[in-house]
């Protein structure tokens, strides 16, 4: 029986060289063994010859095998090297072996690879460096870690990329690694007492960890599944886990009792009156938050750029961004909605959420080409109330509509449409400057000036909120009829056949 000596427990390069030579010699898997480091070979083992005979057949493997084998030899199983060689030997005659999911060797290889990947991930997650002063190299960071498998060589390049500017050492029982800022060096194993116990930053880290702990989301079993207790001794924050878990129930109760509340109705009314009393802007709104005025935009592109910095009302602060109108600068029709929704606020485009889909379907049914229309909103920032992780639409008030009307009037002046379609009462109010009802104004053309007419209809979100299918069907047909009236009034909006 042959024996192939390897330099260390995860010596993939040494294994690959020996395995290739054994294949060329025709050695069966039962006829070879491997020893790593100081391991002694078997009593009757003999070394592999230095080279294969001339003309020996060169081994071939699928593209996926080298990475698989690299992780197999990092596993803690004592026969990992022989097992990897057995897979390699079988692949010479069974070319599609790795594609046979039911094969016992393939199943075992997958389990070993998964275990090594998981252990490498744990090393990345649970290594904690502590700062020490070294007389020779100065500032130096040292960590202690105990992996299940031989993953030091496999994982060390991650730390070299992640902490490239530090000088650090990771100590483990069987293999250690040192980074001097330029290259990795692998060293013999160490003992725990060689690692530092703490450093000056640890108290700050513990304070931070305790402050971000959320007792309401605590799941002890899930936490221990991802962070097994084996690793707890390596991490300073684990000293806090027991008292934090013990006090989680009481802390959750305190959070519920002192949870945030929405502003009172009186506060909302006062804020609305304050905004209503703001002077009507003659140039541009407060773009920088300090009254700075720029030149009035001469194009939609300039207007969109200036609106991105609008601070004229409080809605800009919680919103993600300004959602300005979109469409051709010379569009014959402007569709005006109420305000952007959650998806529009994130994407920065009007009418792309659920209501936008209803809008698009109605346009398509009427034969209207949306790409030829200009689509915007009366209010350019998303107004919402937080409900857990969700942001729930809140109706803009009169003051917010009044302030944002400056932008709507600017869009109207720049585009100069033949028709403005107000989608909902808020849009109609913004266009007309007064409160109107959908019932009294819907589906009839209203003269705004010598050039432009107004058509008032429902907002698509109204259709989405209807409780029954019959009502939805009825209102969908009525909305599509309004869109057909749009096409009749402005025939150039017709979609190409």
Short mmCIF file of C-alpha atoms in Angstrom, two decimals:
data_model
loop_
_atom_site.label_atom_id
_atom_site.label_comp_id
_atom_site.label_asym_id
_atom_site.label_seq_id
_atom_site.Cartn_x
_atom_site.Cartn_y
_atom_site.Cartn_z
CA UNK A 1 0.00 0.00 0.00
CA UNK A 2 1.26 3.43 -0.89
CA UNK A 3 1.36 6.42 1.44
CA UNK A 4 1.40 10.09 0.37
CA UNK A 5 2.68 12.52 3.02
CA UNK A 6 1.01 15.95 3.15
CA UNK A 7 2.37 19.09 4.79
CA UNK A 8 -0.68 19.99 6.94
CA UNK A 9 -4.27 18.80 7.58
CA UNK A 10 -5.81 20.76 4.68
CA UNK A 11 -2.96 20.49 2.17
CA UNK A 12 -5.04 20.51 -1.01
CA UNK A 13 -2.12 21.25 -3.33
CA UNK A 14 -0.14 18.34 -1.88
CA UNK A 15 -3.15 16.03 -2.14
CA UNK A 16 -3.81 17.04 -5.76
CA UNK A 17 -0.21 16.36 -6.78
CA UNK A 18 -0.16 12.96 -5.07
CA UNK A 19 -3.63 12.00 -6.36
CA UNK A 20 -2.67 12.86 -9.95
CA UNK A 21 0.48 10.71 -9.68
CA UNK A 22 -1.48 7.82 -8.14
CA UNK A 23 -4.01 7.95 -10.99
CA UNK A 24 -1.26 7.89 -13.57
CA UNK A 25 0.18 4.83 -11.80
CA UNK A 26 -3.26 3.17 -11.80
CA UNK A 27 -3.45 2.92 -7.98
CA UNK A 28 -6.87 1.78 -6.73
CA UNK A 29 -8.48 3.82 -3.87
CA UNK A 30 -7.90 0.87 -1.52
CA UNK A 31 -4.20 0.95 -2.33
CA UNK A 32 -3.30 4.42 -1.07
CA UNK A 33 -3.34 6.34 2.17
CA UNK A 34 -2.43 9.89 3.16
CA UNK A 35 -0.77 11.30 6.26
CA UNK A 36 -0.75 14.97 7.27
CA UNK A 37 1.95 16.78 9.22
CA UNK A 38 3.54 14.60 11.89
CA UNK A 39 1.22 11.61 11.36
CA UNK A 40 3.07 8.32 10.99
CA UNK A 41 2.28 6.11 7.98
CA UNK A 42 1.17 2.52 8.37
CA UNK A 43 3.74 -0.18 9.16
CA UNK A 44 3.71 -1.66 5.63
CA UNK A 45 3.15 1.57 3.71
CA UNK A 46 5.63 2.54 1.01
CA UNK A 47 6.08 5.93 -0.64
CA UNK A 48 4.68 6.67 -4.08
CA UNK A 49 7.23 6.54 -6.89
CA UNK A 50 8.67 9.88 -7.89
CA UNK A 51 7.07 9.83 -11.34
CA UNK A 52 4.65 7.88 -13.52
CA UNK A 53 5.91 5.74 -16.40
CA UNK A 54 6.18 7.43 -19.80
CA UNK A 55 2.90 7.58 -21.72
CA UNK A 56 0.71 7.33 -18.62
CA UNK A 57 -2.83 8.55 -19.20
CA UNK A 58 -3.51 12.04 -17.87
CA UNK A 59 -6.54 12.29 -15.54
CA UNK A 60 -9.52 14.51 -16.41
CA UNK A 61 -12.25 15.88 -14.14
CA UNK A 62 -15.40 18.04 -14.48
CA UNK A 63 -14.96 21.77 -13.90
CA UNK A 64 -16.82 21.59 -10.56
CA UNK A 65 -14.60 18.92 -9.02
CA UNK A 66 -11.51 20.94 -7.96
CA UNK A 67 -13.55 23.30 -5.74
CA UNK A 68 -15.49 20.35 -4.33
CA UNK A 69 -12.29 18.44 -3.57
CA UNK A 70 -10.71 21.53 -1.98
CA UNK A 71 -13.54 21.64 0.57
CA UNK A 72 -13.62 17.88 1.10
CA UNK A 73 -9.96 17.88 2.17
CA UNK A 74 -10.80 20.65 4.67
CA UNK A 75 -13.30 18.37 6.43
CA UNK A 76 -12.44 16.82 9.80
CA UNK A 77 -13.10 13.21 8.70
CA UNK A 78 -9.96 11.09 9.08
CA UNK A 79 -10.44 9.45 5.66
CA UNK A 80 -11.21 12.68 3.76
CA UNK A 81 -8.14 12.41 1.52
CA UNK A 82 -8.86 8.80 0.53
CA UNK A 83 -12.53 9.64 -0.03
CA UNK A 84 -11.64 12.57 -2.31
CA UNK A 85 -9.27 10.25 -4.20
CA UNK A 86 -12.06 7.67 -4.58
CA UNK A 87 -14.29 10.30 -6.19
CA UNK A 88 -11.45 11.31 -8.49
CA UNK A 89 -10.78 7.66 -9.41
CA UNK A 90 -14.46 7.01 -10.22
CA UNK A 91 -14.70 10.17 -12.34
CA UNK A 92 -12.18 8.74 -14.80
CA UNK A 93 -14.77 6.20 -15.96
CA UNK A 94 -18.01 7.76 -14.67
CA UNK A 95 -17.87 11.22 -16.27
CA UNK A 96 -21.32 12.33 -15.04
CA UNK A 97 -20.91 10.97 -11.50
CA UNK A 98 -21.37 14.35 -9.81
CA UNK A 99 -24.74 14.75 -11.54
CA UNK A 100 -26.13 11.57 -9.92
CA UNK A 101 -27.79 12.99 -6.81
CA UNK A 102 -28.68 9.55 -5.42
CA UNK A 103 -25.11 8.18 -5.45
CA UNK A 104 -23.90 7.60 -1.84
CA UNK A 105 -20.47 9.10 -2.53
CA UNK A 106 -22.02 12.18 -4.15
CA UNK A 107 -24.41 12.57 -1.21
CA UNK A 108 -21.55 12.33 1.27
CA UNK A 109 -19.42 14.77 -0.73
CA UNK A 110 -22.27 17.30 -0.71
CA UNK A 111 -22.72 16.96 3.04
CA UNK A 112 -19.00 17.40 3.65
CA UNK A 113 -18.82 20.45 1.40
CA UNK A 114 -21.84 22.00 3.16
CA UNK A 115 -20.30 21.41 6.59
CA UNK A 116 -17.03 23.04 5.55
CA UNK A 117 -18.81 26.02 4.00
CA UNK A 118 -20.81 26.47 7.19
CA UNK A 119 -17.71 26.28 9.37
CA UNK A 120 -15.94 28.82 7.17
CA UNK A 121 -18.96 31.12 7.49
CA UNK A 122 -18.88 30.74 11.28
CA UNK A 123 -15.23 31.72 11.31
CA UNK A 124 -16.01 34.88 9.35
CA UNK A 125 -18.88 35.71 11.71
CA UNK A 126 -17.43 34.87 15.12
CA UNK A 127 -13.76 35.86 15.01
CA UNK A 128 -13.19 38.80 17.40
CA UNK A 129 -9.89 40.66 17.19
CA UNK A 130 -8.34 42.27 20.26
CA UNK A 131 -5.67 44.91 20.05
CA UNK A 132 -2.22 44.30 21.55
CA UNK A 133 1.04 46.21 21.47
CA UNK A 134 4.02 44.30 20.11
CA UNK A 135 7.57 45.57 20.59
CA UNK A 136 8.59 44.52 17.07
CA UNK A 137 5.52 45.11 14.92
CA UNK A 138 3.71 47.73 17.02
CA UNK A 139 -0.10 47.79 16.84
CA UNK A 140 -1.32 44.25 16.30
CA UNK A 141 -4.70 42.50 16.44
CA UNK A 142 -5.04 38.93 17.68
CA UNK A 143 -8.05 36.58 17.72
CA UNK A 144 -8.69 33.07 19.00
CA UNK A 145 -11.00 30.67 17.17
CA UNK A 146 -11.79 26.95 17.37
CA UNK A 147 -13.14 25.64 14.05
CA UNK A 148 -14.80 22.24 13.69
CA UNK A 149 -13.00 21.60 10.41
CA UNK A 150 -9.66 22.57 8.83
CA UNK A 151 -10.87 25.88 7.36
CA UNK A 152 -8.04 28.28 8.25
CA UNK A 153 -6.37 28.22 4.81
CA UNK A 154 -9.75 28.33 3.09
CA UNK A 155 -11.00 31.35 5.04
CA UNK A 156 -7.84 33.39 5.63
CA UNK A 157 -8.01 35.22 2.25
CA UNK A 158 -11.37 36.71 3.32
CA UNK A 159 -9.76 38.33 6.36
CA UNK A 160 -6.83 39.54 4.25
CA UNK A 161 -9.29 41.36 1.97
CA UNK A 162 -11.55 42.54 4.77
CA UNK A 163 -8.78 43.82 7.09
CA UNK A 164 -6.09 44.59 4.55
CA UNK A 165 -4.86 47.65 6.46
CA UNK A 166 -4.40 45.83 9.79
CA UNK A 167 -1.65 43.60 11.06
CA UNK A 168 -3.45 40.62 12.55
CA UNK A 169 -3.11 37.02 13.68
CA UNK A 170 -5.80 34.36 14.07
CA UNK A 171 -4.83 31.56 16.45
CA UNK A 172 -6.51 28.14 16.28
CA UNK A 173 -5.58 24.82 17.95
CA UNK A 174 -4.14 23.20 14.80
CA UNK A 175 -3.21 26.01 12.43
CA UNK A 176 -2.71 29.78 12.81
CA UNK A 177 -2.47 32.53 10.24
CA UNK A 178 -0.71 35.91 10.27
CA UNK A 179 -1.20 38.89 7.96
CA UNK A 180 1.54 41.52 7.92
CA UNK A 181 -0.31 43.87 5.59
CA UNK A 182 1.16 42.33 2.44
CA UNK A 183 1.02 38.54 2.58
CA UNK A 184 -0.42 35.64 4.56
CA UNK A 185 1.81 33.34 6.58
CA UNK A 186 0.53 30.10 8.10
CA UNK A 187 1.91 29.03 11.46
CA UNK A 188 1.61 26.04 13.81
CA UNK A 189 -1.39 25.70 16.10
CA UNK A 190 -1.62 27.64 19.37
CA UNK A 191 -3.24 27.42 22.78
CA UNK A 192 -5.95 29.65 24.12
CA UNK A 193 -3.71 31.26 26.73
CA UNK A 194 -1.63 32.76 23.90
CA UNK A 195 -4.56 35.00 22.88
CA UNK A 196 -5.30 38.32 24.68
CA UNK A 197 -8.27 38.43 27.07
CA UNK A 198 -9.57 41.93 26.25
CA UNK A 199 -8.67 45.42 25.08
CA UNK A 200 -9.65 49.06 25.60
CA UNK A 201 -12.43 48.98 22.96
CA UNK A 202 -14.28 46.07 24.50
CA UNK A 203 -16.33 48.14 26.96
CA UNK A 204 -17.52 50.39 24.12
CA UNK A 205 -18.43 47.36 22.00
CA UNK A 206 -20.43 45.81 24.86
CA UNK A 207 -22.33 49.06 25.38
CA UNK A 208 -23.19 49.18 21.69
CA UNK A 209 -24.24 45.51 21.61
CA UNK A 210 -26.53 45.93 24.61
CA UNK A 211 -28.11 49.06 23.11
CA UNK A 212 -29.07 47.37 19.82
CA UNK A 213 -30.50 44.23 21.48
CA UNK A 214 -34.21 43.99 20.61
CA UNK A 215 -36.02 41.82 23.21
CA UNK A 216 -39.21 41.72 21.16
CA UNK A 217 -37.44 39.79 18.37
CA UNK A 218 -35.63 37.32 20.63
CA UNK A 219 -35.72 33.66 19.57
CA UNK A 220 -33.28 31.74 21.73
CA UNK A 221 -33.34 28.47 19.75
CA UNK A 222 -32.79 30.26 16.46
CA UNK A 223 -29.96 32.29 18.00
CA UNK A 224 -28.19 29.20 19.32
CA UNK A 225 -28.67 27.39 16.01
CA UNK A 226 -26.77 30.16 14.23
CA UNK A 227 -24.35 30.87 17.09
CA UNK A 228 -23.59 27.57 18.87
CA UNK A 229 -22.33 27.86 22.43
CA UNK A 230 -18.96 26.48 21.34
CA UNK A 231 -18.14 29.93 19.95
CA UNK A 232 -19.36 31.93 22.94
CA UNK A 233 -16.02 31.85 24.74
CA UNK A 234 -14.41 33.66 21.79
CA UNK A 235 -16.79 36.63 21.78
CA UNK A 236 -16.97 39.29 24.51
CA UNK A 237 -20.63 40.10 23.84
CA UNK A 238 -21.76 36.61 24.88
CA UNK A 239 -21.24 37.61 28.51
CA UNK A 240 -24.31 39.85 28.05
CA UNK A 241 -26.55 37.24 26.45
CA UNK A 242 -27.74 35.53 29.63
CA UNK A 243 -28.83 38.72 31.46
CA UNK A 244 -30.32 40.17 28.25
CA UNK A 245 -32.36 37.00 27.65
CA UNK A 246 -33.45 36.89 31.30
CA UNK A 247 -34.72 40.47 31.12
CA UNK A 248 -36.22 40.23 27.62
CA UNK A 249 -39.84 39.80 28.73
CA UNK A 250 -39.74 42.80 31.07
CA UNK A 251 -37.94 44.89 28.44
CA UNK A 252 -40.60 44.00 25.84
CA UNK A 253 -43.35 45.15 28.21
CA UNK A 254 -41.54 48.44 28.74
CA UNK A 255 -41.20 48.94 24.99
CA UNK A 256 -44.94 48.40 24.51
CA UNK A 257 -45.84 50.73 27.36
CA UNK A 258 -43.59 53.51 26.10
CA UNK A 259 -44.08 52.96 22.37
CA UNK A 260 -44.16 55.92 19.99
CA UNK A 261 -47.50 57.64 19.45
CA UNK A 262 -48.80 59.55 16.46
CA UNK A 263 -49.12 63.34 16.77
CA UNK A 264 -52.44 64.58 18.12
CA UNK A 265 -55.15 65.91 15.81
CA UNK A 266 -54.55 69.36 17.30
CA UNK A 267 -50.88 69.13 16.28
CA UNK A 268 -51.87 68.19 12.71
CA UNK A 269 -54.27 71.12 12.45
CA UNK A 270 -51.68 73.55 13.78
CA UNK A 271 -49.11 72.30 11.29
CA UNK A 272 -51.63 72.61 8.45
CA UNK A 273 -52.42 76.23 9.41
CA UNK A 274 -48.70 77.02 9.60
CA UNK A 275 -48.07 75.68 6.11
CA UNK A 276 -51.19 77.38 4.76
CA UNK A 277 -49.85 80.73 5.99
CA UNK A 278 -46.54 80.37 4.15
CA UNK A 279 -46.20 83.09 1.49
CA UNK A 280 -46.93 81.97 -2.06
CA UNK A 281 -43.55 81.61 -3.78
CA UNK A 282 -42.86 83.96 -6.67
CA UNK A 283 -39.66 82.23 -7.78
CA UNK A 284 -38.78 78.72 -6.64
CA UNK A 285 -39.53 76.97 -3.34
CA UNK A 286 -36.94 76.79 -0.58
CA UNK A 287 -34.43 74.54 -2.32
CA UNK A 288 -31.72 74.44 0.31
CA UNK A 289 -33.82 74.76 3.45
CA UNK A 290 -32.67 78.34 4.00
CA UNK A 291 -34.68 80.36 1.52
CA UNK A 292 -32.22 80.16 -1.35
CA UNK A 293 -33.93 80.98 -4.63
CA UNK A 294 -32.71 79.92 -8.05
CA UNK A 295 -33.76 81.03 -11.51
CA UNK A 296 -37.15 79.77 -12.61
CA UNK A 297 -36.59 76.55 -14.60
CA UNK A 298 -36.96 76.83 -18.36
CA UNK A 299 -37.44 73.10 -19.01
CA UNK A 300 -38.89 70.03 -17.32
CA UNK A 301 -35.38 68.63 -16.84
CA UNK A 302 -34.32 71.77 -14.93
CA UNK A 303 -37.52 71.72 -12.91
CA UNK A 304 -36.98 68.10 -11.97
CA UNK A 305 -33.42 68.86 -10.82
CA UNK A 306 -34.54 71.81 -8.66
CA UNK A 307 -37.51 69.90 -7.22
CA UNK A 308 -35.12 67.21 -6.00
CA UNK A 309 -33.93 69.75 -3.38
CA UNK A 310 -37.34 71.18 -2.44
CA UNK A 311 -37.78 71.90 1.30
CA UNK A 312 -40.91 74.05 1.08
CA UNK A 313 -43.01 71.83 3.38
CA UNK A 314 -42.16 69.20 6.02
CA UNK A 315 -43.00 66.22 3.78
CA UNK A 316 -39.50 66.12 2.24
CA UNK A 317 -37.83 64.92 5.43
CA UNK A 318 -39.35 61.42 5.96
CA UNK A 319 -39.77 60.75 2.23
CA UNK A 320 -37.07 58.95 0.24
CA UNK A 321 -36.99 61.48 -2.60
CA UNK A 322 -38.99 63.94 -4.66
CA UNK A 323 -41.16 62.14 -7.22
CA UNK A 324 -41.47 64.58 -10.11
CA UNK A 325 -43.55 64.19 -13.26
CA UNK A 326 -42.48 62.00 -16.15
CA UNK A 327 -43.24 62.20 -19.85
CA UNK A 328 -42.55 64.26 -22.99
CA UNK A 329 -41.92 68.00 -22.48
CA UNK A 330 -44.58 68.75 -25.12
CA UNK A 331 -47.14 66.11 -24.15
CA UNK A 332 -50.73 67.00 -25.20
CA UNK A 333 -52.12 65.65 -21.91
CA UNK A 334 -51.05 65.88 -18.26
CA UNK A 335 -52.44 63.24 -15.90
CA UNK A 336 -52.38 64.49 -12.28
CA UNK A 337 -52.66 62.13 -9.32
CA UNK A 338 -52.71 62.86 -5.60
CA UNK A 339 -49.21 61.95 -4.34
CA UNK A 340 -46.63 59.20 -4.82
CA UNK A 341 -47.13 55.91 -2.99
CA UNK A 342 -44.63 53.65 -1.26
CA UNK A 343 -43.25 52.07 -4.45
CA UNK A 344 -43.15 55.40 -6.30
CA UNK A 345 -41.26 56.99 -3.38
CA UNK A 346 -38.61 54.28 -3.57
CA UNK A 347 -38.32 54.21 -7.37
CA UNK A 348 -38.69 57.98 -7.95
CA UNK A 349 -41.33 57.56 -10.70
CA UNK A 350 -45.09 58.32 -10.63
CA UNK A 351 -47.79 55.67 -10.99
CA UNK A 352 -45.75 52.45 -10.98
CA UNK A 353 -47.38 50.77 -7.95
CA UNK A 354 -50.74 48.93 -7.69
CA UNK A 355 -52.73 52.05 -8.66
CA UNK A 356 -50.36 52.55 -11.58
CA UNK A 357 -51.19 49.08 -12.89
CA UNK A 358 -54.93 49.89 -12.84
CA UNK A 359 -54.13 53.16 -14.63
CA UNK A 360 -52.06 51.40 -17.31
CA UNK A 361 -54.77 48.77 -17.88
CA UNK A 362 -57.43 51.46 -18.38
CA UNK A 363 -55.22 53.36 -20.82
CA UNK A 364 -54.54 50.19 -22.79
CA UNK A 365 -58.24 49.32 -22.89
CA UNK A 366 -59.01 52.78 -24.30
CA UNK A 367 -56.12 52.67 -26.78
CA UNK A 368 -54.15 55.48 -25.12
CA UNK A 369 -50.34 55.46 -25.34
CA UNK A 370 -49.01 56.41 -21.91
CA UNK A 371 -45.58 57.15 -23.33
CA UNK A 372 -47.04 60.18 -25.13
CA UNK A 373 -48.60 61.64 -21.95
CA UNK A 374 -47.05 63.50 -19.00
CA UNK A 375 -47.87 61.89 -15.64
CA UNK A 376 -47.39 63.70 -12.32
CA UNK A 377 -48.90 64.26 -8.85
CA UNK A 378 -50.36 67.23 -7.00
CA UNK A 379 -47.94 66.60 -4.10
CA UNK A 380 -44.42 65.49 -4.96
CA UNK A 381 -43.42 63.77 -1.68
CA UNK A 382 -44.88 60.62 -0.13
CA UNK A 383 -46.89 61.37 3.03
CA UNK A 384 -47.31 58.32 5.23
CA UNK A 385 -47.79 56.93 8.74
CA UNK A 386 -45.42 54.15 9.91
CA UNK A 387 -47.11 50.88 10.91
CA UNK A 388 -44.37 48.47 11.95
CA UNK A 389 -42.31 47.86 8.83
CA UNK A 390 -45.03 49.26 6.53
CA UNK A 391 -45.63 52.84 5.44
CA UNK A 392 -49.35 53.59 5.17
CA UNK A 393 -50.55 56.35 2.82
CA UNK A 394 -51.78 59.52 4.56
CA UNK A 395 -53.87 62.11 2.70
CA UNK A 396 -52.04 65.43 2.11
CA UNK A 397 -53.63 68.46 3.77
CA UNK A 398 -54.60 71.80 2.24
CA UNK A 399 -51.34 73.48 3.23
CA UNK A 400 -49.20 70.80 1.58
CA UNK A 401 -51.32 70.91 -1.58
CA UNK A 402 -51.09 74.71 -1.67
CA UNK A 403 -47.29 74.78 -1.34
CA UNK A 404 -46.72 72.04 -3.92
CA UNK A 405 -49.09 73.69 -6.40
CA UNK A 406 -46.15 75.90 -7.42
CA UNK A 407 -44.52 72.85 -9.01
CA UNK A 408 -47.75 71.70 -10.66
CA UNK A 409 -48.32 75.16 -12.18
CA UNK A 410 -44.73 75.13 -13.41
CA UNK A 411 -45.23 71.75 -15.09
CA UNK A 412 -48.40 73.04 -16.71
CA UNK A 413 -46.63 76.19 -18.00
CA UNK A 414 -43.71 74.23 -19.40
CA UNK A 415 -45.65 71.38 -21.02
CA UNK A 416 -48.63 73.50 -22.20
CA UNK A 417 -51.06 70.59 -22.63
CA UNK A 418 -54.40 70.62 -24.41
CA UNK A 419 -55.97 68.57 -21.62
CA UNK A 420 -55.34 68.04 -17.91
CA UNK A 421 -56.86 64.90 -16.37
CA UNK A 422 -57.34 65.17 -12.59
CA UNK A 423 -57.28 61.68 -11.03
CA UNK A 424 -59.22 62.16 -7.81
CA UNK A 425 -60.51 65.05 -5.71
CA UNK A 426 -57.08 66.10 -4.42
CA UNK A 427 -55.75 66.47 -7.97
CA UNK A 428 -58.85 68.43 -9.03
CA UNK A 429 -58.44 70.71 -6.00
CA UNK A 430 -54.79 71.31 -6.86
CA UNK A 431 -55.56 72.18 -10.49
CA UNK A 432 -58.59 74.41 -9.77
CA UNK A 433 -57.38 75.95 -6.50
CA UNK A 434 -60.65 75.10 -4.79
CA UNK A 435 -62.46 72.09 -3.37
CA UNK A 436 -64.71 70.20 -5.79
CA UNK A 437 -66.48 66.84 -5.68
CA UNK A 438 -66.00 64.01 -8.13
CA UNK A 439 -69.77 63.56 -8.36
CA UNK A 440 -70.35 67.10 -9.63
CA UNK A 441 -67.43 67.33 -12.03
CA UNK A 442 -66.69 63.85 -13.33
CA UNK A 443 -66.58 62.98 -17.03
CA UNK A 444 -67.21 66.47 -18.41
CA UNK A 445 -64.77 68.86 -20.02
CA UNK A 446 -64.10 72.09 -18.10
CA UNK A 447 -62.40 75.08 -19.74
CA UNK A 448 -59.35 76.19 -17.77
CA UNK A 449 -58.18 78.77 -20.33
CA UNK A 450 -58.29 79.33 -24.08
CA UNK A 451 -55.92 76.44 -24.70
CA UNK A 452 -56.46 73.89 -21.93
CA UNK A 453 -59.42 71.86 -20.74
CA UNK A 454 -59.82 69.82 -17.54
CA UNK A 455 -61.33 66.36 -17.15
CA UNK A 456 -62.01 65.09 -13.62
CA UNK A 457 -62.27 61.36 -12.84
CA UNK A 458 -61.55 58.99 -9.97
CA UNK A 459 -58.10 58.01 -8.77
CA UNK A 460 -57.19 54.40 -9.71
CA UNK A 461 -56.60 53.58 -6.03
CA UNK A 462 -60.33 54.15 -5.45
CA UNK A 463 -61.05 51.13 -7.64
CA UNK A 464 -58.54 49.03 -5.70
CA UNK A 465 -60.28 49.86 -2.40
CA UNK A 466 -63.77 48.77 -3.51
CA UNK A 467 -64.91 45.81 -1.40
CA UNK A 468 -66.73 43.64 -3.96
CA UNK A 469 -66.13 42.41 -7.48
CA UNK A 470 -69.35 43.90 -8.91
CA UNK A 471 -68.45 47.42 -7.77
CA UNK A 472 -64.91 47.02 -9.03
CA UNK A 473 -66.12 45.89 -12.44
CA UNK A 474 -68.58 48.78 -12.69
CA UNK A 475 -66.08 51.43 -11.69
CA UNK A 476 -63.37 49.93 -13.93
CA UNK A 477 -65.69 50.25 -16.94
CA UNK A 478 -66.52 53.86 -15.98
CA UNK A 479 -62.82 54.72 -15.59
CA UNK A 480 -62.03 53.15 -18.97
CA UNK A 481 -64.85 55.25 -20.49
CA UNK A 482 -63.18 58.39 -19.07
CA UNK A 483 -59.89 57.32 -20.66
CA UNK A 484 -61.75 56.83 -23.97
CA UNK A 485 -63.00 60.42 -23.61
CA UNK A 486 -59.38 61.50 -23.18
CA UNK A 487 -58.51 59.85 -26.51
CA UNK A 488 -61.54 61.38 -28.19
CA UNK A 489 -60.47 64.84 -26.98
CA UNK A 490 -56.80 64.36 -27.84
CA UNK A 491 -56.62 61.83 -30.71
CA UNK A 492 -52.84 62.12 -31.04
CA UNK A 493 -52.56 59.99 -27.87
CA UNK A 494 -53.67 56.92 -29.81
CA UNK A 495 -51.40 53.91 -29.31
CA UNK A 496 -49.71 52.58 -32.43
CA UNK A 497 -51.54 49.63 -33.96
#
